[in-house]
mmCIF file of C-alpha atoms in Angstrom:
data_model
loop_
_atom_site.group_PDB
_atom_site.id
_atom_site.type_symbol
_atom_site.label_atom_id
_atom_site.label_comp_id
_atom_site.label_asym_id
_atom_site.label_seq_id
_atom_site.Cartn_x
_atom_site.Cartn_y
_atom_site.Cartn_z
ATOM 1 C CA UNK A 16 5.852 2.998 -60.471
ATOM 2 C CA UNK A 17 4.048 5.955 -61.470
ATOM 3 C CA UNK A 18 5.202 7.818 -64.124
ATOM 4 C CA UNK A 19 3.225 10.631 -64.746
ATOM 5 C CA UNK A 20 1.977 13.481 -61.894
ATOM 6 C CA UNK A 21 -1.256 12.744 -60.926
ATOM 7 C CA UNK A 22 -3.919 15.126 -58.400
ATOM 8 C CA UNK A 23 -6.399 14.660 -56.697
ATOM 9 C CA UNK A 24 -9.676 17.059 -55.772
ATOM 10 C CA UNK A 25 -11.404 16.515 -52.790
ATOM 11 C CA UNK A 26 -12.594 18.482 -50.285
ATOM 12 C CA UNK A 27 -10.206 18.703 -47.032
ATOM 13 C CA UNK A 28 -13.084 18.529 -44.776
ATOM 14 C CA UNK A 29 -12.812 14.948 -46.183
ATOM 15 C CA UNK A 30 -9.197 14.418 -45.982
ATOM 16 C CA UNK A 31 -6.930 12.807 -43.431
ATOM 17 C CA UNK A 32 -3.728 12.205 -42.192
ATOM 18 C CA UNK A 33 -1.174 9.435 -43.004
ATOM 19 C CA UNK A 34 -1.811 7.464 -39.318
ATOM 20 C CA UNK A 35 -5.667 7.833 -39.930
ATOM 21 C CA UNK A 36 -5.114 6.762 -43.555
ATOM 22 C CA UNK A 37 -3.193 3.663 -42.665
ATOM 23 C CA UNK A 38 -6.039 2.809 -40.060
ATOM 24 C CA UNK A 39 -8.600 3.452 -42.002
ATOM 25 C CA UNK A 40 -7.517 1.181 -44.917
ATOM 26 C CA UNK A 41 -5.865 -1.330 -42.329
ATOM 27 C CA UNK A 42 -2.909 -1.434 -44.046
ATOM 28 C CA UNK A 43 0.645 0.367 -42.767
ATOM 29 C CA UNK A 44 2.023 3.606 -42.713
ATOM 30 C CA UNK A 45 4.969 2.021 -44.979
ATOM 31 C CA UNK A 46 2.166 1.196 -47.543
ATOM 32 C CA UNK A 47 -0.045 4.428 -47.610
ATOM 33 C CA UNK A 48 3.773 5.662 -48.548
ATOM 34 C CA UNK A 49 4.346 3.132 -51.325
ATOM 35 C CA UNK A 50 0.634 3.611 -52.574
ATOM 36 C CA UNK A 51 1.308 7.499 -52.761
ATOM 37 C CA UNK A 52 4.459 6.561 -54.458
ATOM 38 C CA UNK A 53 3.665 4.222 -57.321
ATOM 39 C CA UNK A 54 -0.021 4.685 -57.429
ATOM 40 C CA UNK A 55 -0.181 8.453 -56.776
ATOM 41 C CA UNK A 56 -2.856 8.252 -54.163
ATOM 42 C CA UNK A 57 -2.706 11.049 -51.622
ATOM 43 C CA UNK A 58 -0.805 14.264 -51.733
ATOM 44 C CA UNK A 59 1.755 16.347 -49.557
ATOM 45 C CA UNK A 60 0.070 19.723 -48.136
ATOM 46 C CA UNK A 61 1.854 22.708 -48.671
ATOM 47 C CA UNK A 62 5.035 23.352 -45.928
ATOM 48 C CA UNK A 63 7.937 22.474 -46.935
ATOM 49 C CA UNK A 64 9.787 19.532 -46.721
ATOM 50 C CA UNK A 65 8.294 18.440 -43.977
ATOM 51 C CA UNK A 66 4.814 18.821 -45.648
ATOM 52 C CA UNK A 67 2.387 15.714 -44.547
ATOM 53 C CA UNK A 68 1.050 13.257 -46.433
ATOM 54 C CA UNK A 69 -2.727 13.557 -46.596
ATOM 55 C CA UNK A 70 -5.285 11.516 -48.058
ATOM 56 C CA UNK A 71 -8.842 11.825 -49.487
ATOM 57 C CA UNK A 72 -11.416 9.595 -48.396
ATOM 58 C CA UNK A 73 -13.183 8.592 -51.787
ATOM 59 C CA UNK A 74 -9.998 8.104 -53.159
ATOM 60 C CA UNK A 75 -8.732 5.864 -50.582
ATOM 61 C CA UNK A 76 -12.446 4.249 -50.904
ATOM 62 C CA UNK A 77 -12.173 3.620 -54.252
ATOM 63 C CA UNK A 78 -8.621 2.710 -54.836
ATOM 64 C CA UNK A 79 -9.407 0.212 -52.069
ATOM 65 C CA UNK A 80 -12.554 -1.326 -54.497
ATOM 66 C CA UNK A 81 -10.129 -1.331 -57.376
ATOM 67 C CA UNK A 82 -12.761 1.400 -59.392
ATOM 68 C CA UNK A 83 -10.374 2.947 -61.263
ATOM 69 C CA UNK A 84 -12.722 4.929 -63.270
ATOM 70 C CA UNK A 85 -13.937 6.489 -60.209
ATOM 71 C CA UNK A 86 -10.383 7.436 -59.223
ATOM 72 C CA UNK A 87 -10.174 8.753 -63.234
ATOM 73 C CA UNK A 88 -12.655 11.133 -62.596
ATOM 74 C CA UNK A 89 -11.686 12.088 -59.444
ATOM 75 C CA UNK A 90 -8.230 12.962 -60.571
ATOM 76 C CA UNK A 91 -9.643 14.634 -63.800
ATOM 77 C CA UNK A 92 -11.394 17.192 -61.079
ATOM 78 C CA UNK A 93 -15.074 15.374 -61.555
ATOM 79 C CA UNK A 94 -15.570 15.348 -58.008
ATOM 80 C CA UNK A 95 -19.237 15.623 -58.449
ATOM 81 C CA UNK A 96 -18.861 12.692 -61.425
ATOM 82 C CA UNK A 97 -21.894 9.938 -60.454
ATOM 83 C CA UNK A 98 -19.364 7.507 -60.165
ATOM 84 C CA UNK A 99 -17.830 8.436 -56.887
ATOM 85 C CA UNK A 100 -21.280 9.272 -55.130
ATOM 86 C CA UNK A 101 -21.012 5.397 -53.709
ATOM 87 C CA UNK A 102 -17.507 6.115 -52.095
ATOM 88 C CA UNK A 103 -19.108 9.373 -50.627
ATOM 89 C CA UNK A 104 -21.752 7.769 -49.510
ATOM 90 C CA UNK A 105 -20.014 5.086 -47.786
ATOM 91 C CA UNK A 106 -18.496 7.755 -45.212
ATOM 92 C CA UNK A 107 -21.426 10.266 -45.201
ATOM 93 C CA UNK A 108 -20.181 12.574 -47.334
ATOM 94 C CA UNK A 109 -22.845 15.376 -48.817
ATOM 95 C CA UNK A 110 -22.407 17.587 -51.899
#
């Protein structure tokens, strides 16, 4: 379970939805949930309780490899760090 608060910072051009999430890592909705709960992937946009669930696509790439010094850096705020540029690359995405 996680115990500490973790963030993330990406882009939301490169961010998406719970559904999309789920898809995209072919896993389901119940488990994006359970991976934002205990492994602090993904974050709730501002609104409320009914806030959704959103997810960055590097992260989700490279919690999905198992690189967890690229999701280090990403949740230290070293977007730019070299050792996500593989994740962004992976879906296109330019600095």
């Amino acid at each position: 379970m996680m115990t500490e608060a973790r963030k993330t910072i990406a882009p939301m051009s490169e961010c998406i939805g719970l559904k999309a999430a789920a898809e995209y890592a072919q896993v389901d909705e119940r488990t994006m949930r359970r991976w934002h709960k205990n492994h602090g992937l993904g974050f709730k946009r501002i609104g409320g309780p009914n806030a959704r669930l959103m997810f960055s696509i590097t992260e989700l790439n490279a919690y999905l490899a198992g690189d967890g010094e690229a999701l280090m850096h990403l949740r230290n705020g070293d977007y730019e760090h070299e050792a996500l540029a593989v994740y962004r690359r992976i879906t296109g995405i330019v600095l």
